[in-house]
PDB file of C-alpha atoms in Angstrom:
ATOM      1  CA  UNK A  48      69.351  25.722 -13.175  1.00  0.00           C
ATOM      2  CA  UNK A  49      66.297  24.110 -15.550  1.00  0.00           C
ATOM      3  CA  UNK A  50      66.841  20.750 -16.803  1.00  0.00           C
ATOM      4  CA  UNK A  51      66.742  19.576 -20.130  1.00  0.00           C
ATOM      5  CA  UNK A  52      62.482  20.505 -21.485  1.00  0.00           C
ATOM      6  CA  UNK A  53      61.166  18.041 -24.213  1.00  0.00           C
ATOM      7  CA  UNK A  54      57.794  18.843 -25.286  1.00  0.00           C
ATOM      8  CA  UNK A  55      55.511  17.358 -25.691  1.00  0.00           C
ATOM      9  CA  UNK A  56      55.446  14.504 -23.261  1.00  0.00           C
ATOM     10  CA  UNK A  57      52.760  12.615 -25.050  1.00  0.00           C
ATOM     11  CA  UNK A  58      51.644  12.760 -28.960  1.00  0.00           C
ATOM     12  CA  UNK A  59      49.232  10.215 -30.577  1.00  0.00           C
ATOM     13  CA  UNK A  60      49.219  10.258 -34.121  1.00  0.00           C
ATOM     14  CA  UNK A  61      48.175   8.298 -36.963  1.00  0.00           C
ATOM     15  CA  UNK A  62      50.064   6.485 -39.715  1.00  0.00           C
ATOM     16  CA  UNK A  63      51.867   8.547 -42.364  1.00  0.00           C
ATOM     17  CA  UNK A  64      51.620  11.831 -40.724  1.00  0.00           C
ATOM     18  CA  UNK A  65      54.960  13.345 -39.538  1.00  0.00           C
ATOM     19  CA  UNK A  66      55.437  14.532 -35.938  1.00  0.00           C
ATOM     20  CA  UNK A  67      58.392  17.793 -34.744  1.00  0.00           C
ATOM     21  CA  UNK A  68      59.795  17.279 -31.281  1.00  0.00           C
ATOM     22  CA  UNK A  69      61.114  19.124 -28.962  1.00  0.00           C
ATOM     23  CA  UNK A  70      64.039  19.946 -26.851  1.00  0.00           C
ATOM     24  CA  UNK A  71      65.379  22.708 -25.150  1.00  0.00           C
ATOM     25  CA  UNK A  72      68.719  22.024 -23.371  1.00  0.00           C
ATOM     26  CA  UNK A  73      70.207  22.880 -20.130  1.00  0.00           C
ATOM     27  CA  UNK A  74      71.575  26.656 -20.558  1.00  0.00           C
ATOM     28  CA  UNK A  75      74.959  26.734 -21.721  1.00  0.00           C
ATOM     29  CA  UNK A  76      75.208  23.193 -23.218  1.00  0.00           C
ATOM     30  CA  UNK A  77      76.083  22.704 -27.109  1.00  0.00           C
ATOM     31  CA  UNK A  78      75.378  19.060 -27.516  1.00  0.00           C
ATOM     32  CA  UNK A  79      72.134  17.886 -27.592  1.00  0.00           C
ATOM     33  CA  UNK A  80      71.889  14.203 -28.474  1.00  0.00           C
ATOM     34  CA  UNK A  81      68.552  11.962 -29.205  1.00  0.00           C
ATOM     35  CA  UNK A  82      67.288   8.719 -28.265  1.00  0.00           C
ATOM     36  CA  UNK A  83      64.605   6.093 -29.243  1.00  0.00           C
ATOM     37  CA  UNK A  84      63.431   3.955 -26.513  1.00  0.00           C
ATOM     38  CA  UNK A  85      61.375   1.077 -26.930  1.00  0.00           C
ATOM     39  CA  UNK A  86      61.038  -2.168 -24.947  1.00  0.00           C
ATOM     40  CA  UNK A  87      62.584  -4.646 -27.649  1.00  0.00           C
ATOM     41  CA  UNK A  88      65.736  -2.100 -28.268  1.00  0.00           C
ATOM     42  CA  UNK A  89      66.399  -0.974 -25.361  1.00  0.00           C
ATOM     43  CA  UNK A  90      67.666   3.046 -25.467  1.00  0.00           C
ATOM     44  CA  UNK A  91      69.038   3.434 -29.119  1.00  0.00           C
ATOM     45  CA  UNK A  92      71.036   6.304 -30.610  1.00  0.00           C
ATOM     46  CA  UNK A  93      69.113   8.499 -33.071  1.00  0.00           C
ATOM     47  CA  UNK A  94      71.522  11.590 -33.589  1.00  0.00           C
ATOM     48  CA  UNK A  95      73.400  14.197 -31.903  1.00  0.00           C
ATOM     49  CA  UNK A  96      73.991  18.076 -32.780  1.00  0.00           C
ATOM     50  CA  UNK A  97      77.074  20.001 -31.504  1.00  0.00           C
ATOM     51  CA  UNK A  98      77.152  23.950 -32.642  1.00  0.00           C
ATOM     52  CA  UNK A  99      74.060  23.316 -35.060  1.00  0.00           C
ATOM     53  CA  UNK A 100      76.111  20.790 -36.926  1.00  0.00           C
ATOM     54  CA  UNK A 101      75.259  16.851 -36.721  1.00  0.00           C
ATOM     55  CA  UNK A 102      78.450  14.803 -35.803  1.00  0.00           C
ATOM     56  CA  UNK A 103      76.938  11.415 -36.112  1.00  0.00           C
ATOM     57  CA  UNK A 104      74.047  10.049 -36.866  1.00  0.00           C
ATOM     58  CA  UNK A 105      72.389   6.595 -35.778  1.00  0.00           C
ATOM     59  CA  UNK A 106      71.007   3.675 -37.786  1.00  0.00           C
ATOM     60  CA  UNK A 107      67.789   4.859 -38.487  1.00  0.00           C
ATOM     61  CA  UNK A 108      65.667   5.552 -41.836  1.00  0.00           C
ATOM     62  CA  UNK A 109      66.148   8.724 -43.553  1.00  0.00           C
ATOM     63  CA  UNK A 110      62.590   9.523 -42.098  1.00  0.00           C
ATOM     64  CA  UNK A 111      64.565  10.573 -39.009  1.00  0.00           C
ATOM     65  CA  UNK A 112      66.036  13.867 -38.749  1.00  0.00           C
ATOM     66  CA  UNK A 113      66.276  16.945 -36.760  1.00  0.00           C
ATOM     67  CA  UNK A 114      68.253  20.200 -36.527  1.00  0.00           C
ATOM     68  CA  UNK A 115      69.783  22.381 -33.832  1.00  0.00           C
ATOM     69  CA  UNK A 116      69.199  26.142 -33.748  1.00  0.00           C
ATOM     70  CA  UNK A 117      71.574  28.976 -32.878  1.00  0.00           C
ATOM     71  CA  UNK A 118      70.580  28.759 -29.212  1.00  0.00           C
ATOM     72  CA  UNK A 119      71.161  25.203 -28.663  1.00  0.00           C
ATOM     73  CA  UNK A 120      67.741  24.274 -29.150  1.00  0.00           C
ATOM     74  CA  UNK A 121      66.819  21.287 -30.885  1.00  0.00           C
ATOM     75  CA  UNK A 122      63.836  19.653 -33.094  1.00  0.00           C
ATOM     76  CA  UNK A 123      63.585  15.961 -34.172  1.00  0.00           C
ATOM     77  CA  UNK A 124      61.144  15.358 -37.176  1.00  0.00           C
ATOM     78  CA  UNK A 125      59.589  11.565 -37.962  1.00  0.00           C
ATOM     79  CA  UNK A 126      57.827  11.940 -41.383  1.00  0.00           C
ATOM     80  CA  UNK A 127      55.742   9.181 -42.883  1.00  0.00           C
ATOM     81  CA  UNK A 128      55.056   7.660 -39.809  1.00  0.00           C
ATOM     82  CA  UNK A 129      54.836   3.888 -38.983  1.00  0.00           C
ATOM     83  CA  UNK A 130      53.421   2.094 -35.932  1.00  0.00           C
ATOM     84  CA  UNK A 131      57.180   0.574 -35.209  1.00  0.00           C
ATOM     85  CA  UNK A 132      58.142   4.568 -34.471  1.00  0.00           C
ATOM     86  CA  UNK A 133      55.763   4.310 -31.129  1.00  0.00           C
ATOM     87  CA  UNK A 134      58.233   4.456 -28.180  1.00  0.00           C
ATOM     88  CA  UNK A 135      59.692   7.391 -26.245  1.00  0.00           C
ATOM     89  CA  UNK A 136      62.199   9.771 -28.007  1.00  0.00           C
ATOM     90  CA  UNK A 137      64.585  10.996 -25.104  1.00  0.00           C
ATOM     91  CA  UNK A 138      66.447  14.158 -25.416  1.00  0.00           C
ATOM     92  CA  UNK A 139      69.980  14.915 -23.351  1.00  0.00           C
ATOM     93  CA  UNK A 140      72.321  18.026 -23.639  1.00  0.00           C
ATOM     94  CA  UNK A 141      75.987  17.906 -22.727  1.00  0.00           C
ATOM     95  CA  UNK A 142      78.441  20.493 -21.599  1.00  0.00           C
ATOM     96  CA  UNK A 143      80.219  19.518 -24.682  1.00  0.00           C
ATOM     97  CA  UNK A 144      80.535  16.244 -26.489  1.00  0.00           C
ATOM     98  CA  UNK A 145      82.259  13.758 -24.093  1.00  0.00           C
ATOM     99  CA  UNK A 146      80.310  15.046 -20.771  1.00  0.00           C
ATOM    100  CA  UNK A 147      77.758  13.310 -19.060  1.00  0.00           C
ATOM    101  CA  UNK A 148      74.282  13.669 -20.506  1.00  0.00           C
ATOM    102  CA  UNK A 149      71.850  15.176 -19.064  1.00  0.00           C
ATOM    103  CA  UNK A 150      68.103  13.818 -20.190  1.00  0.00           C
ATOM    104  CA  UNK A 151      64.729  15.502 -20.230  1.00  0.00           C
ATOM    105  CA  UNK A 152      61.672  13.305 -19.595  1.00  0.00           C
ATOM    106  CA  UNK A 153      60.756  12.159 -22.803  1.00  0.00           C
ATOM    107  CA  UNK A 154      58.277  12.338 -25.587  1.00  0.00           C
ATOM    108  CA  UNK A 155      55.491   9.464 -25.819  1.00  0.00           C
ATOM    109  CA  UNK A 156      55.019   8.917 -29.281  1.00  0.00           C
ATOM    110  CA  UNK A 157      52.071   6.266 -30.205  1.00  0.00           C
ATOM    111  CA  UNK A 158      51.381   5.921 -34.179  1.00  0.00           C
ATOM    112  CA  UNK A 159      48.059   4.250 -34.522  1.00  0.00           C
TER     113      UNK A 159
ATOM    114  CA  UNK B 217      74.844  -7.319 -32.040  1.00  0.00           C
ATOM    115  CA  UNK B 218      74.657  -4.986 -28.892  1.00  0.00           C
ATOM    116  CA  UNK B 219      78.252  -3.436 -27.745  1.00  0.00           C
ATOM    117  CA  UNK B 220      77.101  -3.651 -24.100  1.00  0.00           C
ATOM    118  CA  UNK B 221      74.965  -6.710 -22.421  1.00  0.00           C
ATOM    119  CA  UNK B 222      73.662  -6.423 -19.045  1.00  0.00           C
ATOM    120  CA  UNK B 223      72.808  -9.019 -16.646  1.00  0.00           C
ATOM    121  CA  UNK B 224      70.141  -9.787 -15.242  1.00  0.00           C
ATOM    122  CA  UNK B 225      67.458  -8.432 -17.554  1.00  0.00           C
ATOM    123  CA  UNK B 226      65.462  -8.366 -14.957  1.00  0.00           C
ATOM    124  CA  UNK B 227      65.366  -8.481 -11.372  1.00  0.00           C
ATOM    125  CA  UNK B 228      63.096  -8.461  -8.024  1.00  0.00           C
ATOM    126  CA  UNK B 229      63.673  -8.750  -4.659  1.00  0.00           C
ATOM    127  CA  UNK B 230      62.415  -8.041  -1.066  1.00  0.00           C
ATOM    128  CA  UNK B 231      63.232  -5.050   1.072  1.00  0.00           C
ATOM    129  CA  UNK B 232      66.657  -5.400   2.394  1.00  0.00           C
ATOM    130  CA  UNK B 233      68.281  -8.029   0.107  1.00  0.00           C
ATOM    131  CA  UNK B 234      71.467  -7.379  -1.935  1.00  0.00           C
ATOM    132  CA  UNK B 235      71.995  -7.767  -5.396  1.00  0.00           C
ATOM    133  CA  UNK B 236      74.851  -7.199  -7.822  1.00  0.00           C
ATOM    134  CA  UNK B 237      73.920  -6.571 -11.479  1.00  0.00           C
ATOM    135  CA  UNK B 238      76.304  -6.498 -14.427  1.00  0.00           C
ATOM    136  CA  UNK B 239      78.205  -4.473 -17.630  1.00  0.00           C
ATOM    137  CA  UNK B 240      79.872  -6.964 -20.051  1.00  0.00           C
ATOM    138  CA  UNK B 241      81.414  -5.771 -23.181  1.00  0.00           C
ATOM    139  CA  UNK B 242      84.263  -6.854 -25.665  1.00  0.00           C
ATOM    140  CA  UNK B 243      85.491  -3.719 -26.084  1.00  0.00           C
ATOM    141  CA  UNK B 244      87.929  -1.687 -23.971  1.00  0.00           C
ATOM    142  CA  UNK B 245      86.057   1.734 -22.819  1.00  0.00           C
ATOM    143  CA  UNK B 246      88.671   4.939 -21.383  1.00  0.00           C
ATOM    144  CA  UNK B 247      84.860   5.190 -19.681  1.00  0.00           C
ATOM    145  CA  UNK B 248      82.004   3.994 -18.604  1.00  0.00           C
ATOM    146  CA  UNK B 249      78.510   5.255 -16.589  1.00  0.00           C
ATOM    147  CA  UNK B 250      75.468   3.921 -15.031  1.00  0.00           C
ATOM    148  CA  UNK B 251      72.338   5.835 -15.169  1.00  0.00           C
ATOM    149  CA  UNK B 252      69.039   5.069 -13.072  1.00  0.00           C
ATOM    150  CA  UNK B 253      65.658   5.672 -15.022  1.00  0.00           C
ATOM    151  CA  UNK B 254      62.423   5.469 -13.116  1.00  0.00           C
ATOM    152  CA  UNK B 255      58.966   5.240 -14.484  1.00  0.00           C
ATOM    153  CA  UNK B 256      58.031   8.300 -16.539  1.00  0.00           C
ATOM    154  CA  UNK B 257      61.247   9.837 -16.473  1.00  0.00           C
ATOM    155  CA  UNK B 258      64.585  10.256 -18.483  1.00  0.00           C
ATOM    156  CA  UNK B 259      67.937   8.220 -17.287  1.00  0.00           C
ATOM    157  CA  UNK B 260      69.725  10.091 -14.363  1.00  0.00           C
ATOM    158  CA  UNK B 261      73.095  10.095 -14.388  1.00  0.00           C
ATOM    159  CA  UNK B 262      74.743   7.610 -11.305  1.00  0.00           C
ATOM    160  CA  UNK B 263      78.369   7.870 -11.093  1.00  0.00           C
ATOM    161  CA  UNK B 264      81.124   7.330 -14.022  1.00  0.00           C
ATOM    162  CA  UNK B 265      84.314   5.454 -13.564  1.00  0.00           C
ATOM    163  CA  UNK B 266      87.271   5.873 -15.686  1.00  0.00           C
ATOM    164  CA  UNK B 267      90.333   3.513 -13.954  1.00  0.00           C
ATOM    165  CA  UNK B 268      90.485  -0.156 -14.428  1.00  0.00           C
ATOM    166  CA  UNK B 269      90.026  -1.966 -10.964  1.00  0.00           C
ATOM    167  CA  UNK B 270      88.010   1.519  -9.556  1.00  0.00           C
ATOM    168  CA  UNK B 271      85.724   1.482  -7.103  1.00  0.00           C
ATOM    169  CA  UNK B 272      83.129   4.331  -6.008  1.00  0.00           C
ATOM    170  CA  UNK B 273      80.546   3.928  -3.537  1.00  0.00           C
ATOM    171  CA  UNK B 274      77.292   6.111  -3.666  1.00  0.00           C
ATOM    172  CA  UNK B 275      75.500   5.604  -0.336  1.00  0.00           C
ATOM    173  CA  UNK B 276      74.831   1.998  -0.477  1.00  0.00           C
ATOM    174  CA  UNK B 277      75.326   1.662  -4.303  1.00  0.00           C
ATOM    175  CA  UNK B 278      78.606   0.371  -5.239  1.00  0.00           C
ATOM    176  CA  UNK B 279      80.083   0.562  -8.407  1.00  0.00           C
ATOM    177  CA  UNK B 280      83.288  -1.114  -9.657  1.00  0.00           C
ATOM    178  CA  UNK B 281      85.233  -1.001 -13.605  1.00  0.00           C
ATOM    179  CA  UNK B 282      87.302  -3.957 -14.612  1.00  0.00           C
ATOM    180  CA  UNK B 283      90.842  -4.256 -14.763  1.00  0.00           C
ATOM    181  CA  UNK B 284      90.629  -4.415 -18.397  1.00  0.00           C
ATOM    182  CA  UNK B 285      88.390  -1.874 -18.170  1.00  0.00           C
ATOM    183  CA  UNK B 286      85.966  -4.188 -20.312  1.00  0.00           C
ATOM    184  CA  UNK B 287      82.806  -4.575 -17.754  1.00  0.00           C
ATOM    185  CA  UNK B 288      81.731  -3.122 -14.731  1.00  0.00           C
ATOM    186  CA  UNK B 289      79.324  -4.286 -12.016  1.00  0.00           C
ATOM    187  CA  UNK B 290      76.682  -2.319  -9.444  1.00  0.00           C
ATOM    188  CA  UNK B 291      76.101  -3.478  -6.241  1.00  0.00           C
ATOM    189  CA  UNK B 292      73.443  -2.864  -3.776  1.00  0.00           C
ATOM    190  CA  UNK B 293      73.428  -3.534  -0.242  1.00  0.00           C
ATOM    191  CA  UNK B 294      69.931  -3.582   1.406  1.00  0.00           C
ATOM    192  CA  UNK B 295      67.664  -2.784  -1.332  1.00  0.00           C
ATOM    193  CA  UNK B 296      64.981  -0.085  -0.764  1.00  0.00           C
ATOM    194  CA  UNK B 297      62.179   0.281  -2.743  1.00  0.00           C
ATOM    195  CA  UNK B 298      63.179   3.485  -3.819  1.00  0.00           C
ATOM    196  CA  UNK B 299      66.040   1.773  -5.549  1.00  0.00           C
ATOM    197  CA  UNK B 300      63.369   0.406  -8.160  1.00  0.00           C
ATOM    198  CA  UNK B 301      64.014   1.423 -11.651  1.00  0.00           C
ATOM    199  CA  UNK B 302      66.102   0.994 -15.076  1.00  0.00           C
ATOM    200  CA  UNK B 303      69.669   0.824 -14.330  1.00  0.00           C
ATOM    201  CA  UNK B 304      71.460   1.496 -17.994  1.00  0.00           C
ATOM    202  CA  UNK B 305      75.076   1.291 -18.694  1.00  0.00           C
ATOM    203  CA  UNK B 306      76.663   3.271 -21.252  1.00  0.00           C
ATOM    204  CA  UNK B 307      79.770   4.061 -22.796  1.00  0.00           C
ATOM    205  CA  UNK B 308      80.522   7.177 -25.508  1.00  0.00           C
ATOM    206  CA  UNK B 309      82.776   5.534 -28.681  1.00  0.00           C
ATOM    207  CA  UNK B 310      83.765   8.932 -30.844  1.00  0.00           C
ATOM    208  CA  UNK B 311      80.496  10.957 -31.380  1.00  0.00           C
ATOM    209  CA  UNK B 312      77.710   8.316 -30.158  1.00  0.00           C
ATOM    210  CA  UNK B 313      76.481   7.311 -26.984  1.00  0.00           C
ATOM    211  CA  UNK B 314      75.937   3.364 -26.878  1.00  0.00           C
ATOM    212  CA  UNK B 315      73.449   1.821 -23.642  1.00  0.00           C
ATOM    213  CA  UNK B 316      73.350  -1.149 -22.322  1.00  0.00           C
ATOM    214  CA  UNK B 317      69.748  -3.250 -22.401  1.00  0.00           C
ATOM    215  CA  UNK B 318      69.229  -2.566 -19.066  1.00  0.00           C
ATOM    216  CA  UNK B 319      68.220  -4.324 -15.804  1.00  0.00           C
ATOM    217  CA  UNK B 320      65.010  -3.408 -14.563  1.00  0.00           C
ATOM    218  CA  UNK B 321      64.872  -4.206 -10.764  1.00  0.00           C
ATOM    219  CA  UNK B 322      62.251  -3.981  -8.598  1.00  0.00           C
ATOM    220  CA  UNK B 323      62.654  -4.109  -4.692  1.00  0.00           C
ATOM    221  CA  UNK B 324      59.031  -5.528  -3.062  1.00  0.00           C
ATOM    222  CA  UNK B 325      58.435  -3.657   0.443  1.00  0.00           C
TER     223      UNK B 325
END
């Protein structure tokens, strides 16, 4: 059974562009769930999808958001980006909300 | 103000040592889980207790809830250095998934 796929695994961009990730869940899982993780912070909740729907969403600028598609798959957008948004976003599905999660490896995301 | 604080923040040791590292929280949790994250990788999920006073043992990692089910503790006997990593605790309150800060250990051969 594949794991949970993020891609890419490493993205340099500049300040004020806007960067899509990507995550593609473990088959058969509905709740895919995103992460910021940076040294200071620590692993920090960004937002998590359920059925294409967001049931909560994390304490993070409106320059955060993402979507999930029919087939689980999911996409987290950064627009207007700043050099504090350099860390690695972590993706994790569940089986449904209160299972364990399951993570991918992580996108490296430096803003220069 | 972070839901879950871990102790130590960090931590390293020689080959064959034992350590204990620890969950503390306010809050009562009907759950909680440690996860081990090593370099390059996404956290992996350890074991998850769900009984005040439990106790599970993973090979040599031992992990124990609190009566209150408030805190938790992992214990290792005779660190290896494959045991080196992130260990994260986390809890899930309604829809969100809170993690501890983390105590990164590393066990010198």
């Amino acid at each position: 059974k594949a794991g949970v796929t993020q891609t890419p695994r490493y993205l340099i961009k500049t300040r004020g562009q806007q960067v899509t990730l990507s995550c593609s869940p473990i088959s058969g899982h509905r709740s895919v769930s995103w992460y910021q993780q940076t040294p200071g912070q620590g692993l920090q909740f960004l937002f998590e999808y359920f059925s294409e729907t967001q049931r909560n969403k994390g304490n993070f600028p409106g320059r955060f958001s993402g979507r999930q598609f029919s087939n689980s798959r999911s996409e987290m957008n950064v627009s207007t980006l700043e050099l504090g948004d350099s860390a690695l976003y972590l993706c994790a599905s569940s089986l449904i909300g209160d299972s364990p999660l399951h993570f991918g490896n992580g996108t490296r995301l430096t803003v220069t | 103000t972070q839901l879950l604080e871990q102790s130590p923040q960090f931590l390293s040791i020689q080959e064959g040592e034992n350590l204990t590292v620890y969950c503390n929280s306010s809050s009562v949790f009907s759950s909680l889980q440690w996860y081990r994250q090593e370099p390059g990788e996404g956290p992996v999920l350890l074991v998850t207790v769900v009984t005040g006073g439990e106790v599970k043992k993973l090979k040599r990692l031992t992990f124990q809830f609190g009566d209150a089910r408030k805190d938790s503790s992992l214990h290792i006997t005779a660190a290896q250095p494959g045991d080196t990593g992130l260990y994260l605790c986390g809890v899930r309150v309604g829809n969100q998934f809170y993690f501890g800060t983390g105590t990164s250990l590393t066990v010198i051969p």
